[in-house]
Amino acid sequence: MTYNHSHEAFSQAARWLQSSQRIVAFTGAGISAESGIPTFRDSDGFWREFPPEQFAHWRGLIRTAFTDPVRLAAFVHAVIEPLGTAKPNAGHQALRVLEQHRKLIVVTQNIDGLHQAAGNECVQEIHGSLTEIALLSGKRQRTLAAAQVSQIAARLGHIKRRPLALVRMLFAIRPMLGAGLRGVWRPNVILFGEGLAEPAWSNAVTAAENCDCLLTIGTSGMVYPAAMLPAKAAASGAKVIHIDPTEGGTGLWLCGKAGDVLPPLIRAAFDDDMKGAN
Ligand code: NAD
């Protein structure tokens, strides 16, 4: 367990949480890293092997489907395979405990459903959810079970050679992406260039502008407009605390993994001997 922040910063953060009534937890890929889901921008992240110019938007994905279907199958496999087995980690669970003490709205950029799996009740998924399947009209159809996700990943994992790769991939991902009498269905996720999920984004902005304290957890803050939320909260008078192994700017930073920092922080803020401190 390694921290790189002072005792003062940790105590300050605990006091801010303790004295806040409405809290927003704004989470990114980093909170799920300890559940075995890679982030995008870290050295072992998705973008290292699969560059965003090619894989982060529909245009690039469709082009790759025709030019290099084996590589596209490898990308989809890399994204969904960990989701079939991932479980909430200590960081997710600490947010569940926080919700028992204060009004908490979790605003997540993640598409993995782990906050809900941990038991948090108010979760705004501003980039959607990979397991939620919707028609192009936006109408939600169904949710894929973890076993279905694992089955799709297993089929994709066998696509190693070019002959019929596109056909085999389309067959493998048919529960997630396909067309039929009901129309075209796809995972309810937001790719680059698309508007954020609604009403989640409007709810997130309202929550940020009306909270007493906003925690950012495991986000590089590089994906807009989501990354505007901490500034919106600060402009409305909220305290902002950042939790991430990599310090990234001004403000109160607790440097460490979410699973190492969040549980003791929530305990320090809400254990009886700290109550009343300010
Ligand atoms: P990012 O990859 O840009 O940044 C990840 C951040 O997490 C970095 O700042 C890194 O230092 C930090 N981090 C790494 N390990 C950590 C840990 N154990 N605890 C706390 N922090 C840790 O990710 P982002 O800012 O979320 O933005 C990229 C986009 O990627 C988002 O839009 C999101 O939708 C998507 N994404 C989602 C998942 C998921 O659903 N789990 C996974 C990868 C990417």
Coordinates of C-alpha atoms and ligand atoms in Angstrom, one line a residue:
M1 CA 0.0 0.0 0.0
T2 CA 1.7 3.3 -1.1
Y3 CA 0.5 6.8 -0.5
N4 CA 2.3 10.0 -1.7
H5 CA 0.3 12.6 0.2
S6 CA 0.8 14.3 3.6
H7 CA -1.1 13.5 6.7
E8 CA -2.4 17.1 6.6
A9 CA -3.9 16.6 3.2
F10 CA -5.6 13.4 4.2
S11 CA -7.0 14.9 7.4
Q12 CA -8.2 18.0 5.5
A13 CA -10.0 15.7 3.0
A14 CA -11.6 13.7 5.8
R15 CA -12.8 16.9 7.5
W16 CA -14.3 18.3 4.2
L17 CA -16.2 15.0 3.7
Q18 CA -17.4 15.0 7.3
S19 CA -18.7 18.5 7.0
S20 CA -20.5 18.0 3.6
Q21 CA -24.1 17.0 3.2
R22 CA -24.2 16.5 -0.6
I23 CA -21.3 14.8 -2.1
V24 CA -20.5 13.9 -5.8
A25 CA -18.0 11.1 -6.6
F26 CA -16.8 11.7 -10.2
T27 CA -15.1 8.5 -11.3
G28 CA -13.0 7.4 -14.2
A29 CA -11.3 4.2 -15.5
G30 CA -8.8 4.3 -12.6
I31 CA -11.3 3.2 -10.0
S32 CA -11.9 0.0 -11.9
A33 CA -8.2 -0.7 -12.5
E34 CA -8.0 -2.7 -9.3
S35 CA -10.9 -4.8 -10.6
G36 CA -8.7 -5.9 -13.6
I37 CA -10.1 -3.5 -16.2
P38 CA -7.3 -1.5 -17.9
T39 CA -7.6 2.3 -18.1
F40 CA -7.1 4.0 -21.4
R41 CA -4.1 6.3 -20.9
D42 CA -1.9 4.4 -18.5
S43 CA 1.2 2.6 -19.8
D44 CA -0.8 -0.7 -19.8
G45 CA -4.0 1.1 -21.0
F46 CA -6.1 0.3 -24.1
W47 CA -4.8 3.3 -26.2
R48 CA -1.3 2.0 -26.1
E49 CA -2.2 -1.0 -28.3
F50 CA -5.4 0.4 -29.9
P51 CA -4.9 4.1 -30.8
P52 CA -7.9 6.3 -30.3
E53 CA -7.7 7.8 -33.8
Q54 CA -8.7 4.4 -35.0
F55 CA -10.7 2.8 -32.2
A56 CA -12.5 5.6 -30.3
H57 CA -15.2 6.6 -32.9
W58 CA -17.6 4.8 -35.1
R59 CA -16.0 6.0 -38.4
G60 CA -12.6 4.4 -37.4
L61 CA -14.3 1.2 -36.1
I62 CA -16.3 0.7 -39.3
R63 CA -13.2 1.4 -41.5
T64 CA -11.2 -1.1 -39.4
A65 CA -14.0 -3.7 -39.7
F66 CA -13.3 -3.8 -43.5
T67 CA -9.5 -3.2 -43.6
D68 CA -8.4 -5.3 -40.6
P69 CA -11.3 -7.2 -39.0
V70 CA -8.9 -9.4 -37.0
R71 CA -7.5 -6.4 -35.2
L72 CA -11.0 -5.0 -34.6
A73 CA -12.0 -8.3 -33.1
A74 CA -8.9 -8.1 -30.9
F75 CA -9.9 -4.6 -29.7
V76 CA -13.5 -5.6 -28.9
H77 CA -12.2 -8.7 -27.1
A78 CA -9.8 -6.6 -25.1
V79 CA -12.6 -4.2 -24.0
I80 CA -15.3 -6.7 -23.1
E81 CA -13.3 -9.7 -21.8
P82 CA -12.5 -8.2 -18.4
L83 CA -16.1 -7.0 -18.0
G84 CA -17.4 -10.6 -17.9
T85 CA -15.6 -11.4 -14.7
A86 CA -14.8 -8.0 -13.0
K87 CA -16.1 -7.5 -9.5
P88 CA -16.3 -4.3 -7.5
N89 CA -13.1 -3.6 -5.5
A90 CA -12.3 -1.8 -2.2
G91 CA -12.7 1.6 -3.9
H92 CA -16.2 0.9 -5.2
Q93 CA -17.2 -0.6 -1.9
A94 CA -16.0 2.5 0.0
L95 CA -18.3 4.6 -2.1
R96 CA -21.2 2.3 -1.0
V97 CA -20.2 3.0 2.6
L98 CA -20.1 6.8 1.9
E99 CA -23.6 6.6 0.6
Q100 CA -24.7 5.2 4.0
H101 CA -23.4 8.4 5.6
R102 CA -24.2 11.2 3.2
K103 CA -26.3 12.0 0.1
L104 CA -24.0 10.7 -2.6
I105 CA -24.4 10.9 -6.4
V106 CA -21.8 8.9 -8.3
V107 CA -21.1 10.3 -11.7
T108 CA -19.1 7.8 -13.7
Q109 CA -17.4 7.9 -17.1
N110 CA -17.1 4.1 -16.8
I111 CA -19.2 1.7 -18.8
D112 CA -18.6 -1.4 -16.6
G113 CA -21.6 -1.2 -14.2
L114 CA -19.3 -1.8 -11.1
H115 CA -20.8 1.0 -9.0
Q116 CA -24.2 -0.5 -9.3
A117 CA -22.7 -4.0 -8.6
A118 CA -21.2 -2.5 -5.4
G119 CA -24.7 -1.4 -4.3
N120 CA -24.6 2.4 -5.0
E121 CA -28.1 3.5 -5.7
C122 CA -27.6 6.9 -7.4
V123 CA -25.3 6.4 -10.3
Q124 CA -25.2 8.6 -13.4
E125 CA -23.5 6.8 -16.3
I126 CA -22.6 9.7 -18.5
H127 CA -20.8 7.6 -21.1
G128 CA -23.5 4.9 -21.0
S129 CA -23.1 1.2 -20.2
L130 CA -21.6 -1.5 -22.3
T131 CA -24.0 -4.2 -21.2
E132 CA -27.1 -2.2 -21.9
I133 CA -28.4 -2.8 -25.4
A134 CA -30.4 -0.1 -27.1
L135 CA -32.0 0.6 -30.5
L136 CA -30.6 3.4 -32.7
S137 CA -33.6 5.4 -31.6
G138 CA -32.2 5.3 -28.0
K139 CA -34.9 2.9 -26.8
R140 CA -33.4 0.5 -24.3
Q141 CA -33.9 -3.1 -25.1
R142 CA -32.2 -5.4 -22.6
T143 CA -29.1 -5.9 -20.4
L144 CA -26.5 -8.5 -21.1
A145 CA -25.6 -10.8 -18.3
A146 CA -22.0 -11.3 -17.3
A147 CA -22.1 -14.9 -18.7
Q148 CA -23.3 -13.5 -22.1
V149 CA -20.4 -11.0 -22.1
S150 CA -17.9 -13.8 -21.4
Q151 CA -19.4 -15.9 -24.2
I152 CA -19.1 -13.1 -26.7
A153 CA -15.5 -12.5 -25.5
A154 CA -14.6 -16.2 -25.9
R155 CA -15.9 -16.3 -29.5
L156 CA -14.0 -13.1 -30.3
G157 CA -10.9 -14.6 -28.8
H158 CA -10.9 -17.4 -31.5
I159 CA -10.7 -14.9 -34.4
K160 CA -7.0 -15.0 -35.2
R161 CA -6.9 -15.2 -39.0
R162 CA -8.4 -13.2 -41.8
P163 CA -10.6 -15.6 -43.8
L164 CA -14.2 -14.9 -42.8
A165 CA -13.0 -12.8 -39.8
L166 CA -15.6 -10.1 -40.4
V167 CA -18.4 -12.6 -40.7
R168 CA -17.3 -14.5 -37.6
M169 CA -17.0 -11.2 -35.6
L170 CA -20.5 -10.0 -36.6
F171 CA -21.8 -13.4 -35.5
A172 CA -19.9 -13.3 -32.2
I173 CA -21.1 -9.8 -31.3
R174 CA -24.7 -10.2 -32.5
P175 CA -26.2 -10.1 -29.0
M176 CA -24.6 -6.6 -28.7
L177 CA -24.6 -5.2 -32.2
G178 CA -26.8 -6.3 -35.1
A179 CA -29.9 -5.6 -37.2
G180 CA -33.2 -7.3 -37.5
L181 CA -37.0 -6.6 -37.7
R182 CA -36.7 -4.4 -34.6
G183 CA -34.1 -2.2 -36.3
V184 CA -30.4 -1.8 -35.5
W185 CA -29.3 -2.5 -31.9
R186 CA -26.0 -1.5 -30.3
P187 CA -24.3 -1.2 -26.9
N188 CA -25.5 2.0 -25.2
V189 CA -22.1 3.5 -25.0
I190 CA -20.9 7.0 -26.0
L191 CA -18.0 7.1 -28.5
F192 CA -15.9 10.1 -29.3
G193 CA -17.9 12.7 -31.2
E194 CA -21.3 11.7 -29.8
G195 CA -23.4 13.7 -27.2
L196 CA -23.2 12.4 -23.6
A197 CA -25.9 10.1 -22.3
E198 CA -29.1 11.9 -21.2
P199 CA -30.6 12.5 -18.7
A200 CA -27.4 11.3 -17.0
W201 CA -25.3 14.3 -18.1
S202 CA -27.9 16.9 -17.1
N203 CA -28.3 15.2 -13.8
A204 CA -24.5 15.2 -13.3
V205 CA -24.1 18.9 -14.1
T206 CA -26.9 19.7 -11.6
A207 CA -25.3 17.5 -9.0
A208 CA -21.9 19.1 -9.5
E209 CA -23.3 22.7 -9.2
N210 CA -25.2 21.8 -6.0
C211 CA -22.8 19.7 -4.0
D212 CA -20.7 20.7 -1.0
C213 CA -17.8 18.4 -2.0
L214 CA -16.8 16.7 -5.2
L215 CA -14.3 13.8 -5.2
T216 CA -12.6 12.9 -8.5
I217 CA -11.3 9.3 -8.5
G218 CA -9.2 7.7 -11.1
T219 CA -9.7 10.1 -14.0
S220 CA -7.1 11.8 -16.2
G221 CA -9.5 14.7 -16.7
M222 CA -8.8 14.7 -20.4
V223 CA -12.2 13.6 -21.8
Y224 CA -14.5 16.6 -22.4
P225 CA -17.1 17.7 -21.6
A226 CA -17.1 15.3 -18.6
A227 CA -13.8 16.8 -17.3
M228 CA -15.6 20.2 -16.8
L229 CA -17.5 18.8 -13.7
P230 CA -14.8 19.5 -11.1
A231 CA -14.5 23.1 -12.3
K232 CA -18.2 23.6 -12.3
A233 CA -18.4 22.3 -8.7
A234 CA -15.5 24.5 -7.6
A235 CA -17.1 27.6 -9.3
S236 CA -20.3 26.9 -7.2
G237 CA -18.3 26.9 -4.0
A238 CA -17.8 23.1 -3.5
K239 CA -14.6 21.6 -2.1
V240 CA -12.8 19.4 -4.6
I241 CA -10.6 16.4 -3.7
H242 CA -8.6 14.4 -6.2
I243 CA -7.7 10.7 -5.7
D244 CA -5.3 9.3 -8.2
P245 CA -1.8 7.8 -8.1
T246 CA -0.6 10.6 -10.4
E247 CA -0.9 14.1 -9.2
G248 CA -2.2 16.4 -11.9
G249 CA -2.5 20.0 -11.0
T250 CA -3.8 22.4 -8.3
G251 CA -6.2 21.5 -5.5
L252 CA -6.2 18.9 -2.8
W253 CA -4.6 15.7 -4.1
L254 CA -4.5 12.3 -2.3
C255 CA -2.0 10.3 -4.4
G256 CA -2.6 6.6 -4.3
K257 CA -4.8 3.9 -5.7
A258 CA -8.5 4.3 -5.1
G259 CA -8.7 1.0 -3.2
D260 CA -5.9 2.1 -0.9
V261 CA -7.0 5.7 -0.3
L262 CA -10.8 5.6 -0.2
P263 CA -11.5 3.0 2.6
P264 CA -9.3 4.7 5.2
L265 CA -10.6 8.2 4.1
I266 CA -14.2 7.2 4.6
R267 CA -13.4 5.6 7.9
A268 CA -11.5 8.7 9.0
A269 CA -14.4 11.0 8.0
F270 CA -17.2 9.0 9.6
D271 CA -15.8 7.0 12.5
D272 CA -17.3 8.2 15.7
D273 CA -14.1 9.7 17.1
M274 CA -13.9 12.1 14.1
K275 CA -17.5 13.2 14.2
G276 CA -17.8 16.9 15.0
A277 CA -14.3 17.7 13.8
N278 CA -14.1 20.5 11.3
Ligands
NAD1 P1 -7.9 7.5 -18.3 O1 -7.4 6.2 -18.8 O2 -7.7 8.7 -19.2 O3 -7.3 7.9 -16.9 C1 -7.2 6.9 -15.9 C2 -6.7 7.6 -14.6 O4 -6.8 6.6 -13.6 C3 -5.3 8.1 -14.6 O5 -5.2 9.4 -14.1 C4 -4.5 7.2 -13.7 O6 -3.5 7.8 -13.1 C5 -5.6 6.7 -12.8 N1 -5.5 5.4 -12.1 C6 -4.8 4.3 -12.6 N2 -4.9 3.4 -11.6 C7 -5.6 3.9 -10.6 C8 -6.1 3.3 -9.4 N3 -5.8 2.1 -9.0 N4 -6.8 4.1 -8.5 C9 -7.1 5.4 -8.9 N5 -6.7 6.0 -10.1 C10 -6.0 5.2 -10.9 O7 -9.4 7.3 -18.0 P2 -10.6 8.3 -17.8 O8 -10.2 9.6 -17.3 O9 -11.7 7.6 -17.2 O10 -11.1 8.7 -19.3 C11 -11.1 7.8 -20.4 C12 -12.4 7.2 -20.8 O11 -12.3 5.9 -20.8 C13 -13.7 7.5 -20.1 O12 -14.5 8.2 -20.9 C14 -14.3 6.1 -19.8 O13 -15.6 6.1 -20.4 C15 -13.5 5.2 -20.6 N6 -13.0 3.9 -19.9 C16 -13.9 3.2 -19.1 C17 -13.4 2.0 -18.5 C18 -14.4 1.2 -17.6 O14 -15.6 1.3 -17.8 N7 -13.8 0.6 -16.6 C19 -12.1 1.5 -18.8 C20 -11.3 2.3 -19.6 C21 -11.8 3.5 -20.2

